[in-house]
Short mmCIF file of C-alpha atoms in Angstrom, two decimals:
data_model
loop_
_atom_site.label_atom_id
_atom_site.label_comp_id
_atom_site.label_asym_id
_atom_site.label_seq_id
_atom_site.Cartn_x
_atom_site.Cartn_y
_atom_site.Cartn_z
CA MET P 94 -0.03 -0.15 -0.24
CA THR P 95 2.86 2.29 0.85
CA ALA P 96 4.62 1.79 -2.47
CA MET P 97 1.41 1.95 -4.40
CA MET P 98 1.55 5.47 -2.65
CA THR P 99 4.52 6.35 -3.13
CA ILE P 100 5.13 5.30 -6.65
CA LEU P 101 2.39 3.93 -8.57
CA GLY P 102 0.43 7.49 -7.37
CA PRO P 103 2.40 9.91 -8.29
CA VAL P 104 3.04 7.80 -11.50
CA LEU P 105 -0.57 7.21 -12.42
CA MET P 106 -1.14 11.11 -11.78
CA GLY P 107 2.03 12.17 -14.30
CA ALA P 108 0.25 9.97 -16.73
CA ALA P 109 -3.05 11.16 -16.67
CA PHE P 110 -1.63 14.81 -16.97
CA GLY P 111 0.57 13.74 -19.71
CA PHE P 112 -2.51 12.07 -21.43
CA LEU P 113 -4.66 15.12 -20.74
CA LEU P 114 -1.44 17.10 -22.56
CA GLN P 115 -1.66 14.94 -25.72
CA ARG P 116 -5.53 14.95 -26.05
CA GLY P 117 -5.21 18.89 -25.81
CA LYS P 118 -2.76 19.20 -28.47
CA VAL P 119 -0.65 21.06 -26.45
CA THR P 120 2.38 18.86 -26.44
CA ASN P 121 2.12 19.75 -30.30
CA CYS P 122 5.06 22.68 -30.58
CA ASN P 123 2.70 24.58 -33.19
CA VAL P 124 -0.05 25.09 -31.35
CA ILE P 125 1.76 26.51 -28.55
CA GLU P 126 3.66 28.56 -31.05
CA ASN P 127 0.21 30.06 -32.58
CA GLN P 128 -1.03 30.81 -29.20
CA PHE P 129 2.28 33.60 -28.62
CA ARG P 130 1.09 34.58 -32.28
CA LEU P 131 -2.72 34.62 -31.58
CA ARG P 132 -3.62 32.25 -34.33
CA ASP P 133 -4.75 29.22 -31.70
CA PHE P 134 -6.38 29.80 -28.19
CA THR P 135 -5.64 26.38 -26.94
CA VAL P 136 -3.21 26.87 -24.44
CA LEU P 137 -5.45 29.44 -23.10
CA LYS P 138 -8.56 27.31 -22.95
CA VAL P 139 -6.55 25.07 -21.42
CA MET P 140 -5.08 26.59 -18.76
CA GLY P 141 -8.14 28.90 -18.26
CA THR P 142 -10.25 26.28 -17.68
CA ALA P 143 -8.01 24.22 -15.61
CA ILE P 144 -7.55 27.48 -13.33
CA VAL P 145 -11.19 28.11 -12.90
CA VAL P 146 -12.42 24.09 -12.50
CA GLY P 147 -9.25 23.55 -10.03
CA GLY P 148 -9.48 26.43 -8.28
CA LEU P 149 -13.04 26.03 -6.89
CA GLY P 150 -12.29 22.77 -5.97
CA VAL P 151 -9.44 23.40 -3.83
CA LEU P 152 -11.20 26.26 -2.41
CA LEU P 153 -13.96 23.74 -1.07
CA LEU P 154 -11.15 21.57 -0.19
CA VAL P 155 -9.37 23.74 1.83
CA ASP P 156 -12.35 24.95 3.77
CA THR P 157 -13.85 21.56 4.38
CA GLY P 158 -10.25 21.00 6.02
CA ASN P 159 -8.99 18.49 3.53
CA THR P 160 -6.51 20.34 2.45
CA LYS P 161 -4.53 23.38 2.75
CA TYR P 162 -2.81 26.01 0.07
CA TYR P 163 0.86 25.25 -1.12
CA VAL P 164 1.74 29.05 -2.17
CA LYS P 165 5.13 30.10 -3.48
CA ASP P 166 6.81 33.20 -2.46
CA ALA P 167 6.39 35.75 -4.20
CA ASN P 168 10.16 37.04 -4.04
CA MET P 169 8.84 39.92 -7.26
CA LEU P 170 11.79 40.54 -8.51
CA ALA P 171 13.34 37.13 -9.08
CA VAL P 172 9.62 36.01 -9.86
CA ALA P 173 9.57 39.13 -12.23
CA LEU P 174 13.29 38.18 -14.01
CA GLY P 175 12.30 34.72 -13.81
CA ALA P 176 8.78 34.86 -15.81
CA ALA P 177 10.35 36.87 -18.39
CA LEU P 178 13.39 34.63 -19.36
CA PHE P 179 10.60 31.79 -19.18
CA GLY P 180 8.69 33.36 -22.06
CA VAL P 181 11.46 33.72 -24.05
CA GLY P 182 12.53 29.96 -23.85
CA MET P 183 9.08 28.71 -24.23
CA VAL P 184 8.18 31.14 -27.62
CA VAL P 185 12.49 29.84 -28.91
CA TYR P 186 11.80 26.36 -27.36
CA GLY P 187 7.64 25.61 -28.55
CA TYR P 188 7.47 23.94 -24.80
CA CYS P 189 6.98 24.43 -21.72
CA PRO P 190 9.06 21.81 -19.29
CA GLY P 191 5.63 19.54 -18.35
CA THR P 192 4.43 19.77 -22.23
CA ALA P 193 8.29 18.90 -23.44
CA LEU P 194 8.20 15.92 -21.65
CA GLY P 195 4.90 14.93 -23.49
CA ALA P 196 6.34 15.88 -26.70
CA ILE P 197 9.24 13.57 -26.22
CA ALA P 198 7.24 10.75 -25.63
CA THR P 199 4.93 11.78 -29.06
CA GLY P 200 8.27 11.35 -30.97
CA SER P 201 9.40 14.92 -31.40
CA VAL P 202 13.04 14.77 -31.34
CA HIS P 203 13.63 18.05 -31.27
CA ALA P 204 12.11 18.88 -27.83
CA LEU P 205 14.26 15.89 -26.56
CA VAL P 206 17.23 17.75 -27.31
CA GLY P 207 15.72 20.97 -25.70
CA ALA P 208 15.41 18.54 -22.49
CA LEU P 209 18.81 18.29 -22.37
CA GLY P 210 19.13 22.33 -22.76
CA MET P 211 16.66 22.34 -19.63
CA VAL P 212 19.22 20.07 -17.93
CA ALA P 213 21.88 22.24 -18.51
CA GLY P 214 19.73 25.29 -17.92
CA ALA P 215 18.87 23.72 -14.18
CA ILE P 216 22.91 22.94 -13.54
CA LEU P 217 23.59 26.63 -14.37
CA TYR P 218 20.92 27.85 -12.37
CA ALA P 219 22.28 25.09 -9.24
CA LEU P 220 25.98 26.87 -9.58
CA SER P 221 24.51 30.76 -9.84
CA PHE P 222 22.80 29.61 -7.08
CA ASP P 223 24.55 31.82 -4.55
CA TRP P 224 24.87 35.01 -6.16
CA LEU P 225 21.26 35.25 -6.73
CA LYS P 226 20.62 34.30 -2.97
CA ALA P 227 22.76 37.22 -1.83
CA HIS P 228 21.95 40.05 -4.82
CA VAL P 229 18.42 38.86 -6.27
CA LEU P 230 16.03 36.16 -4.46
CA ASN P 231 15.26 38.45 -1.73
CA ILE P 232 14.44 41.74 -3.51
CA TRP P 233 11.08 42.85 -2.77
CA ALA P 234 10.15 39.50 -1.13
CA LEU P 235 6.11 39.31 0.15
CA GLY P 236 6.36 36.01 1.43
CA LYS P 237 3.11 33.30 0.92
CA VAL P 238 0.78 35.73 -0.22
CA ARG P 239 -2.48 35.25 -1.91
CA LEU P 240 -4.37 37.82 -3.86
CA PRO P 241 -7.35 37.88 -1.42
CA ASP P 242 -5.07 38.71 1.11
CA VAL P 243 -3.64 41.85 -0.75
CA THR P 244 -6.80 42.83 -1.89
CA ASN P 245 -9.09 42.28 1.14
CA VAL P 246 -11.46 40.61 -1.73
CA PRO P 247 -13.24 37.43 -1.02
CA ASP P 248 -11.92 34.01 -2.77
CA LEU P 249 -15.06 33.33 -3.90
CA ALA P 250 -15.61 36.90 -5.15
CA TRP P 251 -12.47 36.03 -7.47
CA PHE P 252 -12.80 33.08 -8.85
CA ALA P 253 -16.73 34.17 -10.20
CA ALA P 254 -14.67 37.32 -11.57
CA LEU P 255 -12.17 34.81 -13.34
CA ALA P 256 -14.89 32.48 -14.16
CA VAL P 257 -17.05 35.22 -15.80
CA GLY P 258 -13.91 37.04 -17.84
CA ALA P 259 -13.18 33.28 -18.88
CA VAL P 260 -16.34 33.06 -20.49
CA LEU P 261 -16.63 36.36 -22.21
CA PHE P 262 -13.07 35.86 -22.91
CA PHE P 263 -13.66 32.07 -24.95
CA TRP P 264 -17.00 32.88 -26.30
CA TRP P 265 -15.13 35.59 -28.15
CA VAL P 266 -12.44 33.47 -29.18
CA GLU P 267 -14.74 31.13 -30.19
CA SER P 268 -17.28 33.31 -32.29
CA ALA P 269 -13.96 34.89 -33.67
CA GLU P 270 -12.42 31.48 -34.83
CA ALA P 271 -16.15 30.36 -36.39
CA LYS P 272 -16.05 33.22 -38.13
CA GLN P 273 -12.89 32.76 -39.71
CA LYS P 274 -13.18 29.26 -40.37
CA ARG P 275 -16.58 30.11 -42.74
CA ARG P 276 -14.39 32.29 -44.65
CA MET E 252 12.29 10.84 -43.14
CA THR E 253 9.51 13.06 -43.93
CA THR E 254 7.49 10.45 -46.26
CA ILE E 255 7.91 7.68 -43.61
CA THR E 256 6.16 10.51 -40.92
CA GLU E 257 3.98 11.57 -43.79
CA SER E 258 2.66 7.92 -44.13
CA TYR E 259 2.64 7.41 -40.78
CA VAL E 260 0.37 10.29 -40.20
CA ARG E 261 -2.11 9.37 -43.59
CA GLU E 262 -3.08 6.19 -42.49
CA ALA E 263 -4.35 6.90 -39.17
CA PRO E 264 -8.07 6.31 -39.38
CA ARG E 265 -9.46 10.21 -39.35
CA THR E 266 -11.99 9.69 -36.09
CA ALA E 267 -9.53 8.10 -33.92
CA ARG E 268 -7.27 11.78 -34.85
CA ILE E 269 -9.66 14.01 -33.19
CA ASP E 270 -8.50 15.68 -30.18
CA TRP E 271 -10.57 16.51 -27.16
CA SER E 272 -11.71 19.84 -26.28
CA PRO E 273 -9.66 22.19 -24.89
CA TYR E 274 -12.10 22.72 -22.09
CA LEU E 275 -12.71 19.16 -21.20
CA VAL E 276 -8.79 18.88 -21.09
CA GLY E 277 -8.18 22.08 -19.13
CA ALA E 278 -11.58 20.64 -16.58
CA GLY E 279 -9.80 17.54 -17.03
CA ILE E 280 -6.51 18.89 -15.48
CA GLY E 281 -8.43 21.09 -12.36
CA LEU E 282 -10.36 17.60 -11.78
CA LEU E 283 -6.38 16.54 -11.43
CA SER E 284 -5.31 19.16 -9.29
CA TRP E 285 -8.00 18.47 -6.76
CA ILE E 286 -6.67 15.16 -6.10
CA ALA E 287 -2.99 16.31 -6.33
CA PHE E 288 -4.09 18.71 -3.76
CA ALA E 289 -6.44 16.35 -1.64
CA VAL E 290 -5.14 12.89 -1.69
CA PHE E 291 -0.97 13.92 -2.46
CA GLY E 292 -0.92 17.19 -0.56
CA ASP E 293 1.66 17.52 -3.76
CA PRO E 294 -0.16 20.60 -5.96
CA LEU E 295 1.16 19.52 -10.16
CA GLY E 296 4.56 20.59 -10.82
CA VAL E 297 7.53 19.99 -13.03
CA THR E 298 10.77 21.76 -12.79
CA THR E 299 11.39 21.16 -9.01
CA ALA E 300 11.51 17.35 -9.64
CA TYR E 301 13.19 18.32 -12.72
CA SER E 302 16.04 20.33 -11.13
CA ARG E 303 16.79 17.30 -8.58
CA VAL E 304 16.94 14.78 -11.70
CA ALA E 305 19.61 17.16 -13.12
CA SER E 306 21.93 17.21 -9.99
CA LEU E 307 22.70 13.44 -11.62
CA PHE E 308 23.58 15.10 -15.03
CA ALA E 309 25.80 17.55 -13.51
CA VAL E 310 27.92 14.73 -11.26
CA PRO E 311 30.02 13.95 -14.64
CA MET E 312 30.52 17.71 -15.46
CA ILE E 313 31.34 19.30 -12.62
CA GLY E 314 32.20 16.13 -10.09
CA PRO E 315 30.54 14.68 -7.15
CA GLU E 316 31.86 16.71 -4.67
CA ALA E 317 30.61 20.21 -6.23
CA VAL E 318 27.21 18.60 -6.70
CA ALA E 319 27.24 17.54 -3.06
CA GLN E 320 28.67 20.88 -1.81
CA ASN E 321 26.65 23.06 -3.63
CA SER E 322 23.77 24.99 -1.55
CA TYR E 323 20.96 24.75 -4.18
CA TRP E 324 21.49 20.75 -4.56
CA LYS E 325 21.75 20.71 -0.93
CA SER E 326 18.18 22.27 -0.29
CA MET E 327 17.12 20.26 -3.05
CA PRO E 328 18.74 17.10 -3.13
CA LEU E 329 18.22 14.25 -5.50
CA LYS E 330 15.67 11.60 -4.28
CA TRP E 331 12.95 9.58 -5.98
CA ASP E 332 10.12 11.50 -4.68
CA TYR E 333 6.44 12.27 -5.90
CA GLY E 334 7.55 14.45 -7.99
CA VAL E 335 10.46 12.76 -9.55
CA TRP E 336 7.68 9.85 -10.15
CA PHE E 337 5.31 12.45 -11.73
CA LEU E 338 7.85 13.30 -14.23
CA VAL E 339 8.14 9.42 -15.27
CA GLY E 340 4.30 9.37 -15.72
CA ILE E 341 3.98 12.39 -18.37
CA PRO E 342 5.86 11.06 -21.31
CA ALA E 343 4.19 7.24 -20.22
CA GLY E 344 0.66 9.08 -20.47
CA ALA E 345 1.48 11.25 -23.57
CA PHE E 346 2.69 7.89 -25.38
CA ILE E 347 -0.36 6.23 -24.51
CA ALA E 348 -2.26 8.81 -25.73
CA ALA E 349 -0.30 9.54 -29.26
CA VAL E 350 -0.29 5.78 -29.81
CA MET E 351 -4.33 5.63 -29.19
CA SER E 352 -4.91 8.48 -31.61
CA GLY E 353 -2.74 7.34 -34.12
CA THR E 354 -0.65 10.90 -33.93
CA TRP E 355 2.57 9.35 -32.88
CA ARG E 356 5.18 10.82 -35.19
CA LEU E 357 8.76 11.80 -35.60
CA GLU E 358 9.52 15.27 -35.78
CA LEU E 359 12.54 17.13 -36.08
CA VAL E 360 11.67 20.39 -37.32
CA PRO E 361 8.11 21.74 -36.55
CA ASP E 362 6.08 23.34 -39.26
CA VAL E 363 5.74 26.73 -37.63
CA TRP E 364 9.57 27.04 -36.91
CA LYS E 365 10.19 25.54 -40.49
CA GLU E 366 8.11 28.52 -42.20
CA ARG E 367 9.61 30.92 -40.40
CA PHE E 368 13.79 29.37 -40.27
CA GLY E 369 13.74 27.08 -42.75
CA PRO E 370 14.36 22.62 -42.85
CA SER E 371 17.63 23.17 -41.29
CA ILE E 372 17.52 20.45 -38.45
CA ALA E 373 21.24 21.76 -37.02
CA LYS E 374 19.00 25.64 -36.51
CA ARG E 375 16.27 23.73 -34.61
CA PHE E 376 18.46 21.60 -32.88
CA VAL E 377 20.45 24.59 -31.55
CA GLY E 378 17.66 27.03 -31.24
CA ALA E 379 15.53 24.02 -28.99
CA PHE E 380 18.61 23.38 -26.59
CA PHE E 381 19.46 27.37 -25.80
CA GLY E 382 15.51 27.92 -25.61
CA GLY E 383 15.40 24.78 -23.22
CA ILE E 384 18.75 26.74 -21.23
CA VAL E 385 16.62 29.59 -20.70
CA ILE E 386 13.38 28.24 -20.38
CA MET E 387 15.08 26.13 -17.00
CA TYR E 388 16.72 28.78 -15.74
CA GLY E 389 13.51 31.34 -15.64
CA ALA E 390 11.77 28.57 -13.80
CA ARG E 391 14.25 27.86 -11.25
CA LEU E 392 14.42 31.75 -10.38
CA ALA E 393 10.60 31.96 -10.60
CA GLY E 394 10.10 29.26 -8.49
CA GLY E 395 8.14 27.45 -10.72
CA CYS E 396 6.68 26.61 -14.30
CA THR E 397 3.39 26.81 -16.55
CA SER E 398 2.40 23.64 -14.21
CA GLY E 399 3.61 24.49 -10.75
CA HIS E 400 2.89 28.46 -11.31
CA GLY E 401 0.61 29.05 -14.00
CA ILE E 402 -2.14 25.80 -12.79
CA SER E 403 -1.53 24.98 -9.34
CA GLY E 404 -0.62 28.46 -8.32
CA GLY E 405 -3.03 30.65 -10.33
CA LEU E 406 -5.92 28.33 -9.22
CA GLN E 407 -4.87 28.94 -5.17
CA LEU E 408 -4.79 32.92 -6.29
CA ALA E 409 -1.13 33.07 -5.43
CA VAL E 410 0.53 36.66 -5.98
CA SER E 411 3.70 35.18 -7.43
CA SER E 412 2.13 32.89 -9.81
CA TRP E 413 -0.27 35.42 -11.47
CA VAL E 414 2.72 37.86 -11.62
CA PHE E 415 4.28 34.93 -13.26
CA LEU E 416 1.10 34.43 -15.79
CA ALA E 417 1.63 37.97 -17.12
CA VAL E 418 5.22 38.38 -17.41
CA MET E 419 5.47 35.37 -19.13
CA PHE E 420 2.86 35.69 -21.59
CA GLY E 421 3.55 39.18 -22.02
CA THR E 422 7.11 38.81 -23.07
CA GLY E 423 6.15 35.85 -24.64
CA LEU E 424 4.13 37.65 -26.85
CA GLY E 425 6.58 40.35 -27.61
CA ILE E 426 9.72 37.35 -28.46
CA SER E 427 7.16 35.83 -30.84
CA ALA E 428 6.05 39.14 -32.65
CA LEU E 429 9.90 39.87 -32.78
CA MET E 430 10.60 36.25 -34.16
CA PHE E 431 8.09 36.04 -36.23
CA ARG E 432 7.79 39.70 -37.89
CA LYS E 433 7.14 39.59 -41.23
CA ARG E 434 10.08 40.78 -42.94
#
């Protein structure tokens, strides 16, 4: 039972995740590139729905005491710099780290080459960690804060706004895509 | 190579190639998040475990002593924990999904890249490798990737994660506009 929970459990979770990524077409480099070129909104559709559906369930689970939040530190300078690099890397590579692992298994050889680059990136980060810790990571560090904390707007209101925003946005995207198809 | 690839794709039955709705896939990932939070107490994420595994590759490059002494890997040593087994699952699930839908195929240079930068495999591999370096360095600096920050952090309404999402998409759009600008 323990072995099952510690090995089979996470492998199955990963497999379900990988399966969904492939079926959602986001293990396809072209789909990701075209999201950033605003020609294909699959990535935003998948992520937006995952955030709204996942968030409401996790909120309920937290409120009923079945889990807790695992919020990452808001080291703002590091997060902003890292996210900017991530955006550059995602466009040049054509994948994010999770979809890359899925893509390798669907036959994308260039994804494998990029995965070796990711290993190199992780090594470079470890080698520069001491310097970053001294000069970057502690700048504008807010701790593990959540949007409801800093805005005094309750969780449910945030999710209501997100859900409404997502529905309106996706409705607009869908109608634009339908119009394009008719041409 | 291309003929093998093309014939493989062409022979796949059309009905089997229908992709799932991105909203359904997003909802599935959201549901997976509930399980990750409630059952395993470990939100979906990729790069932390990736970084642990990367230390293995660092051993022949900088020596076992340097890896053991490195302050980053001291805080994040190689261990076969939930996250690493989750990583093993992702390609397995994506492989199954690709084979089941008949979309498994070798891809050396993706179409979007080919259209812009030509069919050179070497060029694409160099791009993927350096993109990989940048994306992983950025992910470590920000403290997560599209899964850990984007989905898991986004659904927790974490301040750090929403900053990550905004900056990542913003830079991605900018770099993409530069990379794919019409000449």
